JSON list of C-alpha atoms in Angstrom, two decimals:
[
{"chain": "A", "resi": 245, "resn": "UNK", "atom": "CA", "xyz": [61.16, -26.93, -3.56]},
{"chain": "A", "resi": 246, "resn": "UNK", "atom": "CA", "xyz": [58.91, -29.11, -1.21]},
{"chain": "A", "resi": 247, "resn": "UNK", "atom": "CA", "xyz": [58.00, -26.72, 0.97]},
{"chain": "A", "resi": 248, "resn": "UNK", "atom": "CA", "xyz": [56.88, -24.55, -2.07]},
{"chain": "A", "resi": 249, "resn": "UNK", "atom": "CA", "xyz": [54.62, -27.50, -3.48]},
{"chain": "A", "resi": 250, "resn": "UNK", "atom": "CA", "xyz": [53.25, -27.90, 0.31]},
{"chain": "A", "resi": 251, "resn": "UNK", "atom": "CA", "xyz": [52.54, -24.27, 0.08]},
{"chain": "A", "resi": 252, "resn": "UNK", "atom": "CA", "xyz": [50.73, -24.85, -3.05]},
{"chain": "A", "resi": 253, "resn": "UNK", "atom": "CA", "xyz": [48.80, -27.72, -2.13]},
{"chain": "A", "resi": 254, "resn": "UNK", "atom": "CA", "xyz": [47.57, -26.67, 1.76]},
{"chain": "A", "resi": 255, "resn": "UNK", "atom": "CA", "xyz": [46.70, -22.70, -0.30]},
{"chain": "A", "resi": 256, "resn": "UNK", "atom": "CA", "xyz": [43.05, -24.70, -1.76]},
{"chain": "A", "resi": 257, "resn": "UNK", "atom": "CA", "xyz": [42.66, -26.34, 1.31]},
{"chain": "A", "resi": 258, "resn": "UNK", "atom": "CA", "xyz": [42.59, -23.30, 3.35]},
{"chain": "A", "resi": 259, "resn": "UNK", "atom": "CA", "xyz": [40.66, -21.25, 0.92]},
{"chain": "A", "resi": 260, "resn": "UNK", "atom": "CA", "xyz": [37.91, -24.40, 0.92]},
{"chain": "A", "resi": 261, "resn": "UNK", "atom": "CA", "xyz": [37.47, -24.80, 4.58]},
{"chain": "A", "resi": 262, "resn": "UNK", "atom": "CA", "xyz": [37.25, -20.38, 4.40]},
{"chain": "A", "resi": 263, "resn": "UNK", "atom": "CA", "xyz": [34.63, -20.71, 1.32]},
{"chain": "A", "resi": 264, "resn": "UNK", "atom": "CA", "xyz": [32.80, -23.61, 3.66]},
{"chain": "A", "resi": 265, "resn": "UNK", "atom": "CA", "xyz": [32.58, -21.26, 7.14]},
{"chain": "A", "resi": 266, "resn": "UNK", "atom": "CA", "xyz": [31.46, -18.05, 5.38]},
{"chain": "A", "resi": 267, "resn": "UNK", "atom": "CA", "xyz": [28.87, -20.62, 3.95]},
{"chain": "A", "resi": 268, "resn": "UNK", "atom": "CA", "xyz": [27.75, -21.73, 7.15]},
{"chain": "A", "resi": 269, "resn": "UNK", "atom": "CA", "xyz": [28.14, -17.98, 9.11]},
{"chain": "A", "resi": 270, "resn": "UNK", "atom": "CA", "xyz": [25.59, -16.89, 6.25]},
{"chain": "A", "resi": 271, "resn": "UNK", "atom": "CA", "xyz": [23.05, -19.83, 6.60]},
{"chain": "A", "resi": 272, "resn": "UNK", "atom": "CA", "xyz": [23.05, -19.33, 10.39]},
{"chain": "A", "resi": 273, "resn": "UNK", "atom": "CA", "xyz": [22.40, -15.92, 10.41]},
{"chain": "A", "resi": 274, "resn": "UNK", "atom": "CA", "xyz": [19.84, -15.94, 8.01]},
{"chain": "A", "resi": 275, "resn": "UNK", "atom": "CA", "xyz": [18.03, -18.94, 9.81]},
{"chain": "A", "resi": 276, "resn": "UNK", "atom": "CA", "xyz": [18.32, -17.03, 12.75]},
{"chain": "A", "resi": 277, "resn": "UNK", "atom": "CA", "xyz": [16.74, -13.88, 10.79]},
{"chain": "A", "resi": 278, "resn": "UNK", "atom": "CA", "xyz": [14.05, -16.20, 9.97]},
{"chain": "A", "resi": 279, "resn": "UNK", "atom": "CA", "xyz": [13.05, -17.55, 13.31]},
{"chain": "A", "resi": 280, "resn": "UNK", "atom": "CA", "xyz": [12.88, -13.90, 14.86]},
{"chain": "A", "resi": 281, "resn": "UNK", "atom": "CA", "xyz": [10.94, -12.91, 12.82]},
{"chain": "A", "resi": 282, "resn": "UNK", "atom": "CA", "xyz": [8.34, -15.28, 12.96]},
{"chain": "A", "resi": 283, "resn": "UNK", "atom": "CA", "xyz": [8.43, -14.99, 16.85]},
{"chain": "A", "resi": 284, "resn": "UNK", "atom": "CA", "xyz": [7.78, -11.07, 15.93]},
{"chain": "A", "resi": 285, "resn": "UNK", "atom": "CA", "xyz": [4.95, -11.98, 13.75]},
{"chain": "A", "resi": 286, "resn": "UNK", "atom": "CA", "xyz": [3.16, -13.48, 16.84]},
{"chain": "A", "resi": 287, "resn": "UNK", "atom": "CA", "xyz": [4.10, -10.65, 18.85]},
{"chain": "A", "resi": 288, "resn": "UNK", "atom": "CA", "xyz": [2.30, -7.68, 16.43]},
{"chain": "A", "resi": 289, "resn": "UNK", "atom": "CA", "xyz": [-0.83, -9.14, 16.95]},
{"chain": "A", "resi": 290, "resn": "UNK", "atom": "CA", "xyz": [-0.64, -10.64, 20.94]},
{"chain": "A", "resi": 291, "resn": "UNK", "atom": "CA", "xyz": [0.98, -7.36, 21.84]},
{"chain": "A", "resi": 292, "resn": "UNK", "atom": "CA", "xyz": [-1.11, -4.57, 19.37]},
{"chain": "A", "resi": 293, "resn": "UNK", "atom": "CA", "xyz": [-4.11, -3.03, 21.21]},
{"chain": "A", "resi": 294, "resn": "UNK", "atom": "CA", "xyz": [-7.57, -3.86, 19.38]},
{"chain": "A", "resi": 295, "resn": "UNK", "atom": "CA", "xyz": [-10.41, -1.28, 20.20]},
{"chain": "A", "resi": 296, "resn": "UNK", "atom": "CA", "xyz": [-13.17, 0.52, 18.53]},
{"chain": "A", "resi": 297, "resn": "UNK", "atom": "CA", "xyz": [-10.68, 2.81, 17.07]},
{"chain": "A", "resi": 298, "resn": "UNK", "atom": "CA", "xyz": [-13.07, 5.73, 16.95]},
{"chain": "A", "resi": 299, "resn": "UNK", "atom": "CA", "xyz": [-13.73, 6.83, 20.81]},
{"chain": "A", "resi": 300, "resn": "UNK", "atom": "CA", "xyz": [-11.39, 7.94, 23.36]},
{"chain": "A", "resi": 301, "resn": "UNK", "atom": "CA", "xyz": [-10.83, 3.94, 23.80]},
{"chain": "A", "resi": 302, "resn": "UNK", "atom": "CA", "xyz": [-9.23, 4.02, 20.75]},
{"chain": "A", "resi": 303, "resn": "UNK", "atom": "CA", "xyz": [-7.65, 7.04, 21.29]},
{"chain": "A", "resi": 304, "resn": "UNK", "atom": "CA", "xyz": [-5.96, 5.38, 24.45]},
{"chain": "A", "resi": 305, "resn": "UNK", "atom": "CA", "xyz": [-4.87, 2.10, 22.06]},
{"chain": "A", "resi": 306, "resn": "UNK", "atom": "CA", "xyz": [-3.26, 3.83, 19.88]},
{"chain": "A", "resi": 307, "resn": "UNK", "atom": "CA", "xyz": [-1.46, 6.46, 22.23]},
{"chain": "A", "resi": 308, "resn": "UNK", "atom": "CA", "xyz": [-0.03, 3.17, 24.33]},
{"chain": "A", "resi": 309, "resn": "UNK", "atom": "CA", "xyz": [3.43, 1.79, 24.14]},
{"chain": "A", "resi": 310, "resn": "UNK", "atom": "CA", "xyz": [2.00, -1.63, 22.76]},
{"chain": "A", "resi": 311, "resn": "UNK", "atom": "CA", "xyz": [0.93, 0.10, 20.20]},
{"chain": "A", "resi": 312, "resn": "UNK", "atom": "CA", "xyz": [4.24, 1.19, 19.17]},
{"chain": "A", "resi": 313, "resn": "UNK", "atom": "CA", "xyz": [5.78, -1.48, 20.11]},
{"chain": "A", "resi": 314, "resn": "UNK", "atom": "CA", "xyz": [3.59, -3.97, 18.27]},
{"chain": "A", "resi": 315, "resn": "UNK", "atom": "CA", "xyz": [4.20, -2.61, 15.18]},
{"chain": "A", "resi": 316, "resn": "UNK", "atom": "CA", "xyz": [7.70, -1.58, 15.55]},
{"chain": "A", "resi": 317, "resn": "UNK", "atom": "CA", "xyz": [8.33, -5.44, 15.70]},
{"chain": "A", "resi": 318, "resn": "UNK", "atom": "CA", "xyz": [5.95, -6.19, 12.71]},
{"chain": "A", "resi": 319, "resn": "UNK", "atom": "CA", "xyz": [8.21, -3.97, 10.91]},
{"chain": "A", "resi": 320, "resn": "UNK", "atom": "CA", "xyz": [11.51, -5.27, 12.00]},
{"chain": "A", "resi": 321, "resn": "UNK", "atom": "CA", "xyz": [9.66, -9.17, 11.42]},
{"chain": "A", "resi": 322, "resn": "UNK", "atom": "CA", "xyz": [9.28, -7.89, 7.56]},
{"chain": "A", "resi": 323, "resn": "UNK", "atom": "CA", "xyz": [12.38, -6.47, 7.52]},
{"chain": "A", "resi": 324, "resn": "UNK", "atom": "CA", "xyz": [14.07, -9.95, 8.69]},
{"chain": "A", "resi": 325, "resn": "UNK", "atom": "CA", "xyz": [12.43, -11.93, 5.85]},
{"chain": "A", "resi": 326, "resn": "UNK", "atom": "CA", "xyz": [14.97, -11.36, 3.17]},
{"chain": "A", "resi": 327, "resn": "UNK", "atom": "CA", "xyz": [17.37, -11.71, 5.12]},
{"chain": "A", "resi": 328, "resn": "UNK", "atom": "CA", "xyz": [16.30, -15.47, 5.75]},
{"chain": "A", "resi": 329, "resn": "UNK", "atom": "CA", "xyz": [15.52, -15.40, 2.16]},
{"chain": "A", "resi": 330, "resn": "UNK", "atom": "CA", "xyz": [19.04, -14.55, 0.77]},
{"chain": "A", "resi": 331, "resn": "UNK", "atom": "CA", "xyz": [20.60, -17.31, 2.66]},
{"chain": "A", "resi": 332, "resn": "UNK", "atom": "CA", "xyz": [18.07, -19.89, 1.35]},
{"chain": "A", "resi": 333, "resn": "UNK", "atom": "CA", "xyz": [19.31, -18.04, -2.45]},
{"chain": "A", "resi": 334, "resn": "UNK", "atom": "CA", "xyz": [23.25, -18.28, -1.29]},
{"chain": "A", "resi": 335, "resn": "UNK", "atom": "CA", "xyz": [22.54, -22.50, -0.58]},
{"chain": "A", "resi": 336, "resn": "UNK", "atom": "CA", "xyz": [21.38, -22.48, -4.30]},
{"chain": "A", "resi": 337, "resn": "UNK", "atom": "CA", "xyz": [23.73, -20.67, -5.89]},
{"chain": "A", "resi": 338, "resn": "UNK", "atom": "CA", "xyz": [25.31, -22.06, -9.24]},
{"chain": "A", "resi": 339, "resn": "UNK", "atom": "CA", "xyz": [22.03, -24.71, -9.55]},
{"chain": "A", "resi": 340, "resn": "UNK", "atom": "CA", "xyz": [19.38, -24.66, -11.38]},
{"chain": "A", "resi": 341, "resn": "UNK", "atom": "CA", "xyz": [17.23, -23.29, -8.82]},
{"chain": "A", "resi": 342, "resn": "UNK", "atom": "CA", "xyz": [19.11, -19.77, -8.49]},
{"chain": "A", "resi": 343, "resn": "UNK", "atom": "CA", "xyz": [17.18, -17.95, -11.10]},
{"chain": "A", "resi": 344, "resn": "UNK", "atom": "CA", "xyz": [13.78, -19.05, -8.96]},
{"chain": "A", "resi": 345, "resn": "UNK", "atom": "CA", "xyz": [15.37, -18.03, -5.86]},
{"chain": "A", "resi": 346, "resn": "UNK", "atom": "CA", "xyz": [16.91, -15.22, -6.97]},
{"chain": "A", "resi": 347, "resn": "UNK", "atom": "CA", "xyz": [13.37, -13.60, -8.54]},
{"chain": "A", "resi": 348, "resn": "UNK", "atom": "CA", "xyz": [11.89, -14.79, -4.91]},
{"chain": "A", "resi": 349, "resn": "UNK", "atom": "CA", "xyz": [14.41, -12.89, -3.24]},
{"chain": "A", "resi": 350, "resn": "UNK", "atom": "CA", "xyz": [14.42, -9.48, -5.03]},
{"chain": "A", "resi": 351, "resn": "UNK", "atom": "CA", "xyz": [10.86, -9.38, -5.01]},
{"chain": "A", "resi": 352, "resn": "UNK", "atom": "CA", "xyz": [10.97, -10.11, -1.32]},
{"chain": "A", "resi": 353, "resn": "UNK", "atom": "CA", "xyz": [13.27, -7.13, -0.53]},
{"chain": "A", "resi": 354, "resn": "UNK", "atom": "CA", "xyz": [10.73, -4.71, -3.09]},
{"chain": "A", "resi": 355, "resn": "UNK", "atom": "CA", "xyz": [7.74, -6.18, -1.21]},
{"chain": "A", "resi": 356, "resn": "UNK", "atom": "CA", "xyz": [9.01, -5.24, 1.92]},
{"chain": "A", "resi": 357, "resn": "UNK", "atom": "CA", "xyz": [10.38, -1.88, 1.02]},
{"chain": "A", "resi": 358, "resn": "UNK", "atom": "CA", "xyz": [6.97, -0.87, -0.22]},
{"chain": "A", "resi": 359, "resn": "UNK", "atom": "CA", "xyz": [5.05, -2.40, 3.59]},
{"chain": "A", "resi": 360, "resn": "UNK", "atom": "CA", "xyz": [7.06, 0.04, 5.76]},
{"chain": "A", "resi": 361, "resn": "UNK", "atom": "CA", "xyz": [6.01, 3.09, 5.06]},
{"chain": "A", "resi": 362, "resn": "UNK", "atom": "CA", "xyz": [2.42, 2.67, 5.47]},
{"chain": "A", "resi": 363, "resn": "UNK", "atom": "CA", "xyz": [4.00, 0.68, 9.12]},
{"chain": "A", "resi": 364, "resn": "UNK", "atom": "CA", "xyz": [5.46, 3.66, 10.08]},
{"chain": "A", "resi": 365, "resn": "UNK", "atom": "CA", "xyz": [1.99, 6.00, 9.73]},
{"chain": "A", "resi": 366, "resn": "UNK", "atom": "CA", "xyz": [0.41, 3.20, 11.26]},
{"chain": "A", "resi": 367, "resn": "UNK", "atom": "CA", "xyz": [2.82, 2.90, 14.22]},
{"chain": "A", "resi": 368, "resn": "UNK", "atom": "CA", "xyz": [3.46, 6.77, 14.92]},
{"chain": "A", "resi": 369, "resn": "UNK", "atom": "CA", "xyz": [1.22, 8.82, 12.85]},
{"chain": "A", "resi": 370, "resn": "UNK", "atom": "CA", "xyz": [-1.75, 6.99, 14.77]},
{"chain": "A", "resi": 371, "resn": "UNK", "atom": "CA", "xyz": [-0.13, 7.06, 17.98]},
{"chain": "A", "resi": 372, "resn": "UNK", "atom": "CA", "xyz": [0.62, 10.68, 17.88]},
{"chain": "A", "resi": 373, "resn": "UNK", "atom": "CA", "xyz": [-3.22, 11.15, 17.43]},
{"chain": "A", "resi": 374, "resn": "UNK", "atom": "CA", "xyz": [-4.13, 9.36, 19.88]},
{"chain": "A", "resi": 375, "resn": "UNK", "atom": "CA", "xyz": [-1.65, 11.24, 22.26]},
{"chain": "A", "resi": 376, "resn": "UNK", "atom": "CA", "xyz": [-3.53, 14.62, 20.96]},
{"chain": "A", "resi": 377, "resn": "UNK", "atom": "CA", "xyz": [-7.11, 13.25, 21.54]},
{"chain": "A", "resi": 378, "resn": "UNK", "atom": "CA", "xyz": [-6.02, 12.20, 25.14]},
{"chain": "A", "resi": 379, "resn": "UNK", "atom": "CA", "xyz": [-4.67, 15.26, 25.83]},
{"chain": "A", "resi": 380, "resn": "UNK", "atom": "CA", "xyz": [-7.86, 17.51, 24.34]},
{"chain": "A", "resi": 381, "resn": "UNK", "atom": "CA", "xyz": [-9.87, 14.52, 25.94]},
{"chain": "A", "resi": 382, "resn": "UNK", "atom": "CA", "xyz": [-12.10, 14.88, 22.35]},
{"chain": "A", "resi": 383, "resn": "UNK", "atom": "CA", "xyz": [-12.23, 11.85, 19.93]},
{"chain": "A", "resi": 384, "resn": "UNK", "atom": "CA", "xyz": [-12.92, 14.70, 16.77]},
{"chain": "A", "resi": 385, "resn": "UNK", "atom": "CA", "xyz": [-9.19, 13.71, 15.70]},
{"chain": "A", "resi": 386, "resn": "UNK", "atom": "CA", "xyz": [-10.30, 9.98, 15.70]},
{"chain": "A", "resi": 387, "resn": "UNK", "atom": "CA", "xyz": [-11.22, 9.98, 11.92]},
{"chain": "A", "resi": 388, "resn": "UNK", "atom": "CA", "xyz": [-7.81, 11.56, 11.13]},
{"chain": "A", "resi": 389, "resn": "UNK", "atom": "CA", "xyz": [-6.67, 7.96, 11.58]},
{"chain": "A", "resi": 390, "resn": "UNK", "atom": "CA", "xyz": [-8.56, 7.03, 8.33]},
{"chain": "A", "resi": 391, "resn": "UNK", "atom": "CA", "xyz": [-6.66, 9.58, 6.32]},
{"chain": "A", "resi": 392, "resn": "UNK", "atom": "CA", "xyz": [-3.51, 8.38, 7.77]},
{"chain": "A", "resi": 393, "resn": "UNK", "atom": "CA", "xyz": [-4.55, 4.41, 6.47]},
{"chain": "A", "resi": 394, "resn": "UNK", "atom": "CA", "xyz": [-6.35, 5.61, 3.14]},
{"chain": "A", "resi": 395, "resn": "UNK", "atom": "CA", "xyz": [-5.24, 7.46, -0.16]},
{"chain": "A", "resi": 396, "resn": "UNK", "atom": "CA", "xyz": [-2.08, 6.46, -2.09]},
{"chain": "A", "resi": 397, "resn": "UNK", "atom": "CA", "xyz": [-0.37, 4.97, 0.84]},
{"chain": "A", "resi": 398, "resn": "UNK", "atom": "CA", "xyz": [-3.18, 2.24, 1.48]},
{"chain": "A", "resi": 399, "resn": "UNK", "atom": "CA", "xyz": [-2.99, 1.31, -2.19]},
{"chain": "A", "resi": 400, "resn": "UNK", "atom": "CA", "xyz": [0.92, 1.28, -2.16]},
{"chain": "A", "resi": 401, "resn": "UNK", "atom": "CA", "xyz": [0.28, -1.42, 1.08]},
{"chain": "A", "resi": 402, "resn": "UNK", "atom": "CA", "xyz": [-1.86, -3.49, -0.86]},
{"chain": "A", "resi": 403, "resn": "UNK", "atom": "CA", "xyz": [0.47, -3.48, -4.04]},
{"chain": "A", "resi": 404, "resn": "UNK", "atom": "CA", "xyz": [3.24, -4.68, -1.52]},
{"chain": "A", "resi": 405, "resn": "UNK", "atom": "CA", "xyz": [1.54, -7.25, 0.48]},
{"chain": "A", "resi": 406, "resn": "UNK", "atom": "CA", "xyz": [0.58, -8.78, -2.66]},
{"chain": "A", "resi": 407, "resn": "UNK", "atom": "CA", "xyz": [3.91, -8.59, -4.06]},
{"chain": "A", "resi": 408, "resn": "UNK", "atom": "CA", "xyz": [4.90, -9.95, -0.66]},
{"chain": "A", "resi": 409, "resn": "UNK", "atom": "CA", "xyz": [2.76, -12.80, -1.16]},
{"chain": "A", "resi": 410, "resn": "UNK", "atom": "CA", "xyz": [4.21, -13.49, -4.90]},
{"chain": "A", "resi": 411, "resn": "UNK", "atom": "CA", "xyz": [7.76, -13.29, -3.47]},
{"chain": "A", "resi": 412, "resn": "UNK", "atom": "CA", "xyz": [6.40, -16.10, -1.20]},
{"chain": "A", "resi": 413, "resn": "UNK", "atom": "CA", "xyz": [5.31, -18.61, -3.95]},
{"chain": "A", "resi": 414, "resn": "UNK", "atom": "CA", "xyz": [8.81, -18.37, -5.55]},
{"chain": "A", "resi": 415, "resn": "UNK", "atom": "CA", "xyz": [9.97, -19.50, -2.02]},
{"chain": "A", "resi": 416, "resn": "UNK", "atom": "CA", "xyz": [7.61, -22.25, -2.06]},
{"chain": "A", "resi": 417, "resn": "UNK", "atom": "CA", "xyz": [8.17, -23.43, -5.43]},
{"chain": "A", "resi": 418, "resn": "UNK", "atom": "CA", "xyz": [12.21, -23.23, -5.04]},
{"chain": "A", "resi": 419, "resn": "UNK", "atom": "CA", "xyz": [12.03, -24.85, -2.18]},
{"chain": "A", "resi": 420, "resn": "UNK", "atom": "CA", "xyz": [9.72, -27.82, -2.94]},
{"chain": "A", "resi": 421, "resn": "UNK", "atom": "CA", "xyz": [11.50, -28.19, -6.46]},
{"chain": "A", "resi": 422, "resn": "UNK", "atom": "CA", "xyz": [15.02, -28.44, -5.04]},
{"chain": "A", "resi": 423, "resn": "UNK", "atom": "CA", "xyz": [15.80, -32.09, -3.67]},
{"chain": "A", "resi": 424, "resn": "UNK", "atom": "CA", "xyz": [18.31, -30.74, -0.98]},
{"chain": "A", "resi": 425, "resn": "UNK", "atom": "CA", "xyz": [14.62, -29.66, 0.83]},
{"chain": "A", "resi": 426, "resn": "UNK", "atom": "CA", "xyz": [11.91, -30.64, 2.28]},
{"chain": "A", "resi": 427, "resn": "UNK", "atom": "CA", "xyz": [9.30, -30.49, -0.38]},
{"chain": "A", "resi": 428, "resn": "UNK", "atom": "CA", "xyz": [6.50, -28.62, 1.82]},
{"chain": "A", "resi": 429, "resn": "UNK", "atom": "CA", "xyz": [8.61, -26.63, 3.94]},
{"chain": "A", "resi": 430, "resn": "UNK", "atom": "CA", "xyz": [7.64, -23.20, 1.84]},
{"chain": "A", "resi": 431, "resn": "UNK", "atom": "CA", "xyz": [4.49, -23.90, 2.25]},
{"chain": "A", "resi": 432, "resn": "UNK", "atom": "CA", "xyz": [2.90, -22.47, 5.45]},
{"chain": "A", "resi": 433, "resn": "UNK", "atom": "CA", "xyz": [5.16, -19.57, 4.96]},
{"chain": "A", "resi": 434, "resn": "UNK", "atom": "CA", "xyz": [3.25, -19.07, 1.51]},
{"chain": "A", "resi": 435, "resn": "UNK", "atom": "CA", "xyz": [0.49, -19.36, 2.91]},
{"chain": "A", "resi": 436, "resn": "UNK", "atom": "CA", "xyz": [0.63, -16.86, 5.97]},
{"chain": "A", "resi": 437, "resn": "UNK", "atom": "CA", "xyz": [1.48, -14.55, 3.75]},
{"chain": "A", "resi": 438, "resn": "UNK", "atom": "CA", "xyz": [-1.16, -15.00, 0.99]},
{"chain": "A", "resi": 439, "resn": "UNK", "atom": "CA", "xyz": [-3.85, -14.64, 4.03]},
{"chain": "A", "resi": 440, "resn": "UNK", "atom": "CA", "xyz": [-2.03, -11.24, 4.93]},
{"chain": "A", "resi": 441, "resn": "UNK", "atom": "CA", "xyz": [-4.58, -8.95, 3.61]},
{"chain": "A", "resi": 442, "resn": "UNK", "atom": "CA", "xyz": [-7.48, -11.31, 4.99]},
{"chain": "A", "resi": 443, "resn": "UNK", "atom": "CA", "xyz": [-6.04, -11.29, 8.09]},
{"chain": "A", "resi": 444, "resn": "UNK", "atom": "CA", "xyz": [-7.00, -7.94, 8.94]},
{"chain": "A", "resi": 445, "resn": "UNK", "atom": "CA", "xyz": [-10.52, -8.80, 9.15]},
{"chain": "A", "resi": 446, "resn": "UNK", "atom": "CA", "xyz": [-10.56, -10.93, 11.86]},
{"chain": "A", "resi": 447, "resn": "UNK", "atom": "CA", "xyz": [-10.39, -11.02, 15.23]},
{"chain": "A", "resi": 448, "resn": "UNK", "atom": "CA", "xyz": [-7.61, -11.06, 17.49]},
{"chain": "A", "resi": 449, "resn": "UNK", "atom": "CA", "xyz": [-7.32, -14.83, 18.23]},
{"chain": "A", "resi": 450, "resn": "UNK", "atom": "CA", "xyz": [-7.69, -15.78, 14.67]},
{"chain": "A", "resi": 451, "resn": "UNK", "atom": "CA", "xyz": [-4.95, -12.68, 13.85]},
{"chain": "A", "resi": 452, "resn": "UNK", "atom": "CA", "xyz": [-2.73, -14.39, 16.44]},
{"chain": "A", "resi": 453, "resn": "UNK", "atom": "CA", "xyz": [-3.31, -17.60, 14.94]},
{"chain": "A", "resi": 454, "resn": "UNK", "atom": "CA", "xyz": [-2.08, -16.40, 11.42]},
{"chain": "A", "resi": 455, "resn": "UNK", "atom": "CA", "xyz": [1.18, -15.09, 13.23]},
{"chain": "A", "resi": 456, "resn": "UNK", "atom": "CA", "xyz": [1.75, -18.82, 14.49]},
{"chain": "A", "resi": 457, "resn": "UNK", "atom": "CA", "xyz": [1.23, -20.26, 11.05]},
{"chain": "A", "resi": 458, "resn": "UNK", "atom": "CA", "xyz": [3.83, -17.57, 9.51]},
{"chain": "A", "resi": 459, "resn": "UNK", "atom": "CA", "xyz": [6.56, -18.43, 12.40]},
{"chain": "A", "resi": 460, "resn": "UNK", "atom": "CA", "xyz": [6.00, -22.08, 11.54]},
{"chain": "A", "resi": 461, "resn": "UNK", "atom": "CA", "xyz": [6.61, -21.12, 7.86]},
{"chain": "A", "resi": 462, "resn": "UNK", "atom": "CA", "xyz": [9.67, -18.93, 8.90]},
{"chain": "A", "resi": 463, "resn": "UNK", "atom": "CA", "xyz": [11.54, -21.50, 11.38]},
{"chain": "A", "resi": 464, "resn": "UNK", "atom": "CA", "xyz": [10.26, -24.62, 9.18]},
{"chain": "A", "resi": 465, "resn": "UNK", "atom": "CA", "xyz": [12.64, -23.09, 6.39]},
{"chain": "A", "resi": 466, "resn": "UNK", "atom": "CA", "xyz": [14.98, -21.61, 8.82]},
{"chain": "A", "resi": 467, "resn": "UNK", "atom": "CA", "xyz": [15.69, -25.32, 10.09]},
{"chain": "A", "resi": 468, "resn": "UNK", "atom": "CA", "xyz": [15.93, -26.29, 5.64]},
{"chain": "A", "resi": 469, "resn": "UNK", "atom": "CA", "xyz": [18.60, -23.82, 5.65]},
{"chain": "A", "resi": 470, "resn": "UNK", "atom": "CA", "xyz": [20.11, -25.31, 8.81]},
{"chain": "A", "resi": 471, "resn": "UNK", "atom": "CA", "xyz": [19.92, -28.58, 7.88]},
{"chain": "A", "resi": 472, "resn": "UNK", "atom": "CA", "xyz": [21.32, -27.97, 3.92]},
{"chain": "A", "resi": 473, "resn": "UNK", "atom": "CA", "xyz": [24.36, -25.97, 5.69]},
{"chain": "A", "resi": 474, "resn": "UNK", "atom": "CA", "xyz": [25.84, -29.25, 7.65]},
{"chain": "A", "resi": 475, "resn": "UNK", "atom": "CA", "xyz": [25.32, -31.30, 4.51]}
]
């Protein structure tokens, strides 16, 4: 009979310290989700090519394996964000910051659903171009490339980034309304992403610079969720 009711006891036990170390498995990988992909959010814009994007120059950036490359890992560092973002929802579950989190979350995932497939014409519908205008050494299929970044799909990118930066405000307002965080950690990720669409008008050191200030956002609430997890 006493080994029963030490059965019976130890059963909660175990199934706490199991509850506690999915917990923490979660928080770590999506803190790790986090700081990759604001390392890849530097990368797009160190790594991406930047020409006149109308002459056999810009033929030869966009037929190069940065330019893949670049925005291969702009797509997996959007892909990564809700990731991060569900673990920072998980740590508020069953508060009275879930419903926030949750709406951040979800519109997160939509936001990013909605970027990637005007990544992927970017990444190989221009770089197959510019592979065919090297090869016919003739920049006449240059303006092809605005076809490929205008119409429906350029207005579906918008619609997302903006979402994306909506998404990002729930972040920041979960995160500086919840007392278990640091009050202005969701900012500079908010912001980065507000100054998405901006960003595309500047040069290359300033778009570099914006991919700093997201990976600050990203690992400053990658270290929140960290941090929360060992309390």
């Amino acid at each position: 009979m006493q080994q029963v009711q030490g059965r019976i006891n130890v059963a909660p036990q175990q199934s706490a310290v199991m509850a506690h170390s999915t917990a923490s498995w979660r928080a770590g990988l999506g803190a790790a989700a986090l700081v990759i992909a604001g390392i890849f959010f530097v990368l797009y814009p160190w790594l991406r090519p930047f020409s006149d994007e109308v002459s056999l120059d810009g033929a030869a950036a966009f037929a190069s394996d940065n330019w893949l490359i670049a925005h291969m890992l702009a797509m997996a560092g959007f892909t990564l964000l809700p990731v991060g973002v569900f673990s920072l929802y998980q740590s508020l579950r069953e508060t009275v910051f879930e419903r926030t989190a949750y709406w951040g979350l979800v519109l997160m995932q939509v936001a990013v659903g909605l970027t990637l497939p005007f990544y992927g014409g970017e990444a190989f519908g221009l770089h197959a171009i510019g592979q065919e205008a090297l090869r016919q050494q003739s920049d006449a299929l240059m303006g092809l490339s605005a076809v490929v970044r205008g119409g429906p799909g350029l207005i579906l990118f918008l619609a997302a980034l903006l979402l994306l930066g909506i998404a990002s405000i729930f972040v920041a307002a979960v995160l500086w309304r919840a007392p278990t965080f640091s009050r202005w950690s969701g900012v500079p990720l908010a912001l980065g992403l507000a100054l998405f669409i901006p960003q595309f008008f500047a040069s290359q050191p300033l778009r570099v610079a914006h991919g700093v200030l997201i990976a600050v956002g990203c690992t400053w609430i990658a270290l929140e969720i960290w941090w929360h997890r060992a309390s």
